[in-house]
mmCIF file of C-alpha atoms and ligand atoms in Angstrom:
data_model
loop_
_atom_site.group_PDB
_atom_site.id
_atom_site.type_symbol
_atom_site.label_atom_id
_atom_site.label_comp_id
_atom_site.label_asym_id
_atom_site.label_seq_id
_atom_site.Cartn_x
_atom_site.Cartn_y
_atom_site.Cartn_z
ATOM 1 C CA MET A 1 106.740 99.227 85.435
ATOM 2 C CA LYS A 2 104.566 96.202 86.518
ATOM 3 C CA ILE A 3 105.349 92.958 84.871
ATOM 4 C CA GLU A 4 102.987 89.896 85.025
ATOM 5 C CA THR A 5 103.732 86.357 83.638
ATOM 6 C CA THR A 6 101.059 84.311 82.042
ATOM 7 C CA LYS A 7 100.391 80.605 81.625
ATOM 8 C CA LEU A 8 102.562 80.686 78.430
ATOM 9 C CA ASP A 9 106.195 80.830 78.971
ATOM 10 C CA GLY A 10 107.715 84.227 77.811
ATOM 11 C CA VAL A 11 104.134 85.805 77.110
ATOM 12 C CA LEU A 12 104.281 88.793 79.536
ATOM 13 C CA LEU A 13 101.656 91.767 80.569
ATOM 14 C CA LEU A 14 103.838 94.806 80.938
ATOM 15 C CA THR A 15 102.208 98.144 82.565
ATOM 16 C CA PRO A 16 104.431 100.873 82.389
ATOM 17 C CA ASP A 17 104.368 103.628 85.151
ATOM 18 C CA ARG A 18 102.226 106.794 84.283
ATOM 19 C CA PHE A 19 103.204 110.193 85.809
ATOM 20 C CA GLY A 20 99.961 112.338 86.039
ATOM 21 C CA ASP A 21 99.575 115.883 86.347
ATOM 22 C CA SER A 22 97.175 118.567 85.664
ATOM 23 C CA ARG A 23 97.762 118.133 81.842
ATOM 24 C CA GLY A 24 97.265 114.247 81.746
ATOM 25 C CA PHE A 25 100.011 111.786 82.144
ATOM 26 C CA PHE A 26 103.471 110.841 80.902
ATOM 27 C CA SER A 27 104.697 107.273 80.415
ATOM 28 C CA GLU A 28 107.751 105.666 79.010
ATOM 29 C CA SER A 29 106.121 103.071 76.733
ATOM 30 C CA TRP A 30 109.521 101.282 75.927
ATOM 31 C CA ASN A 31 112.877 101.527 77.841
ATOM 32 C CA LYS A 32 115.503 99.068 76.520
ATOM 33 C CA ARG A 33 117.711 99.530 79.487
ATOM 34 C CA ARG A 34 115.004 99.141 82.077
ATOM 35 C CA MET A 35 113.721 96.075 80.427
ATOM 36 C CA ALA A 36 117.052 94.481 80.013
ATOM 37 C CA GLU A 37 117.369 94.993 83.763
ATOM 38 C CA HIS A 38 114.104 92.725 84.058
ATOM 39 C CA GLY A 39 115.906 90.310 81.735
ATOM 40 C CA ILE A 40 113.808 91.311 78.644
ATOM 41 C CA ASP A 41 116.396 91.883 75.998
ATOM 42 C CA LEU A 42 114.817 92.628 72.669
ATOM 43 C CA GLU A 43 115.977 94.561 69.672
ATOM 44 C CA PHE A 44 113.044 96.197 68.061
ATOM 45 C CA VAL A 45 113.461 97.328 64.302
ATOM 46 C CA GLN A 46 110.046 98.082 63.171
ATOM 47 C CA ASP A 47 107.021 99.924 64.684
ATOM 48 C CA ASN A 48 103.462 99.221 63.439
ATOM 49 C CA HIS A 49 100.266 101.151 63.804
ATOM 50 C CA SER A 50 96.777 100.182 62.523
ATOM 51 C CA LEU A 51 93.260 101.529 62.852
ATOM 52 C CA SER A 52 90.289 99.308 62.837
ATOM 53 C CA SER A 53 87.130 101.306 62.491
ATOM 54 C CA LYS A 54 84.484 98.718 63.612
ATOM 55 C CA VAL A 55 83.981 96.939 66.834
ATOM 56 C CA GLY A 56 84.539 93.271 66.158
ATOM 57 C CA THR A 57 87.374 93.612 63.631
ATOM 58 C CA ILE A 58 89.793 90.722 64.031
ATOM 59 C CA ARG A 59 93.358 90.886 62.861
ATOM 60 C CA GLY A 60 95.138 87.713 62.872
ATOM 61 C CA LEU A 61 96.179 85.186 64.176
ATOM 62 C CA HIS A 62 99.591 85.782 62.403
ATOM 63 C CA TYR A 63 103.275 85.169 62.595
ATOM 64 C CA GLN A 64 106.304 85.297 60.408
ATOM 65 C CA THR A 65 108.345 82.440 59.671
ATOM 66 C CA PRO A 66 111.967 82.267 60.242
ATOM 67 C CA PRO A 67 114.391 83.816 59.241
ATOM 68 C CA HIS A 68 112.129 86.724 59.816
ATOM 69 C CA ALA A 69 110.302 85.547 62.879
ATOM 70 C CA GLN A 70 109.093 88.332 65.082
ATOM 71 C CA ALA A 71 108.656 89.090 68.723
ATOM 72 C CA LYS A 72 106.072 91.880 69.359
ATOM 73 C CA LEU A 73 105.327 94.241 72.013
ATOM 74 C CA VAL A 74 101.833 95.553 71.634
ATOM 75 C CA ARG A 75 99.723 98.171 73.050
ATOM 76 C CA CYS A 76 96.517 100.069 72.244
ATOM 77 C CA GLY A 77 96.891 103.680 71.314
ATOM 78 C CA ARG A 78 93.035 104.452 71.206
ATOM 79 C CA GLY A 79 90.004 102.445 72.237
ATOM 80 C CA ALA A 80 90.097 98.903 73.339
ATOM 81 C CA LEU A 81 90.889 95.403 72.095
ATOM 82 C CA PHE A 82 91.545 91.799 73.422
ATOM 83 C CA ASP A 83 95.066 90.839 72.466
ATOM 84 C CA VAL A 84 95.771 87.035 71.959
ATOM 85 C CA ALA A 85 99.049 85.184 71.788
ATOM 86 C CA LEU A 86 98.958 81.444 70.694
ATOM 87 C CA ASP A 87 101.693 78.896 71.381
ATOM 88 C CA ILE A 88 102.755 77.317 68.093
ATOM 89 C CA ARG A 89 106.157 75.841 69.227
ATOM 90 C CA VAL A 90 106.176 72.149 68.508
ATOM 91 C CA GLY A 91 107.128 70.066 71.477
ATOM 92 C CA SER A 92 105.959 72.862 73.770
ATOM 93 C CA PRO A 93 103.782 71.545 76.876
ATOM 94 C CA THR A 94 101.419 74.478 76.041
ATOM 95 C CA PHE A 95 101.435 73.965 72.371
ATOM 96 C CA GLY A 96 98.051 75.378 70.998
ATOM 97 C CA GLN A 97 97.169 76.947 74.106
ATOM 98 C CA TRP A 98 96.452 80.721 74.134
ATOM 99 C CA VAL A 99 96.407 83.728 76.500
ATOM 100 C CA GLY A 100 94.471 86.961 76.082
ATOM 101 C CA ALA A 101 94.429 90.372 77.776
ATOM 102 C CA GLU A 102 92.246 93.325 77.274
ATOM 103 C CA LEU A 103 94.513 96.369 76.280
ATOM 104 C CA THR A 104 93.176 99.823 76.199
ATOM 105 C CA ALA A 105 94.342 103.273 75.695
ATOM 106 C CA GLU A 106 93.056 103.804 79.227
ATOM 107 C CA ASN A 107 94.926 100.931 80.907
ATOM 108 C CA GLY A 108 98.141 101.438 79.100
ATOM 109 C CA ARG A 109 98.856 97.624 79.311
ATOM 110 C CA GLN A 110 101.125 95.918 76.827
ATOM 111 C CA LEU A 111 101.502 92.263 75.706
ATOM 112 C CA LEU A 112 104.827 90.776 74.844
ATOM 113 C CA VAL A 113 104.491 88.138 72.317
ATOM 114 C CA PRO A 114 107.714 86.152 71.716
ATOM 115 C CA VAL A 115 108.881 84.423 68.731
ATOM 116 C CA GLY A 116 107.070 81.115 68.397
ATOM 117 C CA PHE A 117 103.659 82.480 69.094
ATOM 118 C CA ALA A 118 101.009 83.705 66.671
ATOM 119 C CA HIS A 119 99.453 86.959 67.499
ATOM 120 C CA GLY A 120 95.799 88.353 66.868
ATOM 121 C CA PHE A 121 93.353 90.819 68.439
ATOM 122 C CA VAL A 122 89.766 91.840 68.240
ATOM 123 C CA THR A 123 88.563 95.318 68.697
ATOM 124 C CA ARG A 124 86.217 96.234 71.484
ATOM 125 C CA ALA A 125 85.636 99.841 70.566
ATOM 126 C CA PRO A 126 85.194 101.688 67.370
ATOM 127 C CA ASP A 127 88.138 103.288 65.790
ATOM 128 C CA THR A 128 90.641 101.343 67.785
ATOM 129 C CA GLU A 129 94.282 101.759 66.933
ATOM 130 C CA ILE A 130 97.027 99.228 67.886
ATOM 131 C CA VAL A 131 100.691 100.073 68.141
ATOM 132 C CA TYR A 132 103.338 97.466 68.209
ATOM 133 C CA LYS A 133 107.017 97.121 68.192
ATOM 134 C CA CYS A 134 108.487 94.112 66.005
ATOM 135 C CA THR A 135 111.907 92.542 66.357
ATOM 136 C CA ASP A 136 112.238 91.829 62.573
ATOM 137 C CA TYR A 137 111.160 93.604 59.473
ATOM 138 C CA PHE A 138 107.995 92.748 57.451
ATOM 139 C CA ALA A 139 108.687 89.743 55.030
ATOM 140 C CA PRO A 140 105.534 89.098 52.926
ATOM 141 C CA ASP A 141 107.020 85.709 51.986
ATOM 142 C CA CYS A 142 107.129 84.713 55.528
ATOM 143 C CA ASP A 143 103.745 86.192 56.573
ATOM 144 C CA ARG A 144 101.468 83.398 57.858
ATOM 145 C CA ALA A 145 97.933 83.121 59.466
ATOM 146 C CA ILE A 146 95.908 80.674 61.550
ATOM 147 C CA ALA A 147 92.238 80.602 61.503
ATOM 148 C CA HIS A 148 90.593 82.879 64.344
ATOM 149 C CA ASN A 149 87.931 80.316 64.907
ATOM 150 C CA ASP A 150 89.777 77.205 64.880
ATOM 151 C CA PRO A 151 87.416 74.898 67.007
ATOM 152 C CA VAL A 152 90.562 73.129 68.486
ATOM 153 C CA LEU A 153 91.872 76.433 69.834
ATOM 154 C CA GLY A 154 88.547 77.566 71.129
ATOM 155 C CA ILE A 155 89.581 81.135 71.360
ATOM 156 C CA ASP A 156 86.853 83.274 73.437
ATOM 157 C CA TRP A 157 87.316 86.747 71.695
ATOM 158 C CA GLY A 158 84.830 88.175 74.229
ATOM 159 C CA VAL A 159 82.666 90.120 71.600
ATOM 160 C CA SER A 160 79.231 89.070 71.048
ATOM 161 C CA ILE A 161 78.700 90.155 67.475
ATOM 162 C CA ALA A 162 76.732 88.590 64.375
ATOM 163 C CA SER A 163 80.052 88.633 62.309
ATOM 164 C CA PHE A 164 83.515 89.730 62.770
ATOM 165 C CA THR A 165 85.106 92.071 60.305
ATOM 166 C CA LEU A 166 88.078 90.217 58.618
ATOM 167 C CA SER A 167 90.582 90.495 55.865
ATOM 168 C CA ASP A 168 90.239 88.094 53.067
ATOM 169 C CA LYS A 169 93.339 86.439 54.157
ATOM 170 C CA ASP A 170 92.023 85.956 57.800
ATOM 171 C CA ALA A 171 88.699 84.755 56.593
ATOM 172 C CA SER A 172 90.421 82.044 54.774
ATOM 173 C CA ALA A 173 93.355 81.178 57.116
ATOM 174 C CA PRO A 174 94.195 77.524 57.747
ATOM 175 C CA LEU A 175 93.529 75.477 61.109
ATOM 176 C CA LEU A 176 96.420 75.047 63.411
ATOM 177 C CA ALA A 177 96.595 71.433 62.713
ATOM 178 C CA ASP A 178 97.147 72.299 58.815
ATOM 179 C CA ILE A 179 100.129 74.731 59.096
ATOM 180 C CA GLU A 180 103.661 73.990 58.233
ATOM 181 C CA PRO A 181 105.344 73.483 61.774
ATOM 182 C CA VAL A 182 108.168 75.940 61.872
ATOM 183 C CA PHE A 183 108.897 76.669 65.604
ATOM 184 C CA ALA A 184 110.227 74.036 68.037
ATOM 185 C CA TRP A 185 110.073 74.443 71.793
ATOM 186 C CA ASP A 186 113.636 74.879 73.192
ATOM 187 C CA GLY A 187 112.865 72.565 76.405
ATOM 188 C CA ARG A 188 113.149 75.561 79.028
ATOM 189 C CA GLN A 189 110.065 75.953 81.242
HETATM 190 C C1 LIG B 201 102.166 93.574 58.801
HETATM 191 C C2 LIG B 201 102.592 94.548 57.551
HETATM 192 C C3 LIG B 201 101.641 94.750 56.561
HETATM 193 N N1 LIG B 201 102.145 95.722 55.596
HETATM 194 C C4 LIG B 201 101.309 95.945 54.610
HETATM 195 C C5 LIG B 201 100.773 94.818 53.733
HETATM 196 C C6 LIG B 201 99.313 95.189 53.401
HETATM 197 O O1 LIG B 201 99.350 95.880 52.201
HETATM 198 C C7 LIG B 201 98.680 96.048 54.612
HETATM 199 C C8 LIG B 201 97.847 95.282 55.367
HETATM 200 O O2 LIG B 201 98.603 94.119 55.875
HETATM 201 P P1 LIG B 201 97.821 93.058 56.644
HETATM 202 O O3 LIG B 201 96.612 92.782 56.047
HETATM 203 O O4 LIG B 201 98.729 91.925 56.761
HETATM 204 O O5 LIG B 201 97.756 93.700 58.127
HETATM 205 P P2 LIG B 201 97.227 93.181 59.515
HETATM 206 O O6 LIG B 201 96.064 92.248 59.253
HETATM 207 O O7 LIG B 201 97.000 94.287 60.378
HETATM 208 O O8 LIG B 201 98.516 92.257 59.831
HETATM 209 C C9 LIG B 201 99.014 92.394 61.140
HETATM 210 O O9 LIG B 201 98.191 91.797 62.194
HETATM 211 C C10 LIG B 201 98.573 91.138 63.191
HETATM 212 C C11 LIG B 201 97.881 91.622 64.454
HETATM 213 C C12 LIG B 201 100.070 91.070 63.525
HETATM 214 O O10 LIG B 201 100.415 90.849 64.521
HETATM 215 C C13 LIG B 201 101.137 91.334 62.348
HETATM 216 O O11 LIG B 201 101.865 92.444 62.669
HETATM 217 C C14 LIG B 201 100.302 91.480 61.106
HETATM 218 O O12 LIG B 201 100.044 90.291 60.392
HETATM 219 O O13 LIG B 201 99.989 96.492 55.070
HETATM 220 C C15 LIG B 201 103.372 96.307 55.693
HETATM 221 O O14 LIG B 201 103.736 97.063 54.850
HETATM 222 N N2 LIG B 201 104.075 96.062 56.747
HETATM 223 C C16 LIG B 201 103.794 95.244 57.744
HETATM 224 O O15 LIG B 201 104.668 94.842 58.698
#
């Protein structure tokens, strides 16, 4: 397992080992005990799986508010996507900053998105499937969105396309400056 830090505290890139043979490969995509040995102690309760047919489909940026805030461990099951985590912890030295990583079925990379961060992705291949683990259950009343094209955030999705494919919710999501602040930075670097 390779674990890489990012410029955002707690947002990690994980690359599980793959054991190849003449049939293909085997990989443990999540191992609670091994992750705890690396100081990553998360209790996942829900797995999500979505298919996005078109290149340039954006889902996000989303988060759930307390008491149902979610940390997520994201990977790509088929195709390719660019996954983004955005710091929305008020008082954080990296508030409003984002990091992104290309996750593909081929590279097997995973992005760990802690509580206090919004999450979104854009597809970079047709029929891309994302699978991710969540530390709390879906709570529609706590479901929130931030505009993928907020000019202050300046997220470079890395897909040159005339128009992205978005849900109505995402097409009308508020700017970061207009959301209700619900996460506070805990002061640890
Ligand atoms: C998130 C979720 C949705 N749903 C139902 C609600 C809707 O009827 C349908 C589609 O929901 P939504 O349009 O919110 O799906 P996405 O746009 O893929 O949302 C997700 O996209 C970004 C990338 C995320 O990180 C979140 O997990 C989540 O917000 O699935 C459920 O039944 N359970 C769930 O956990």
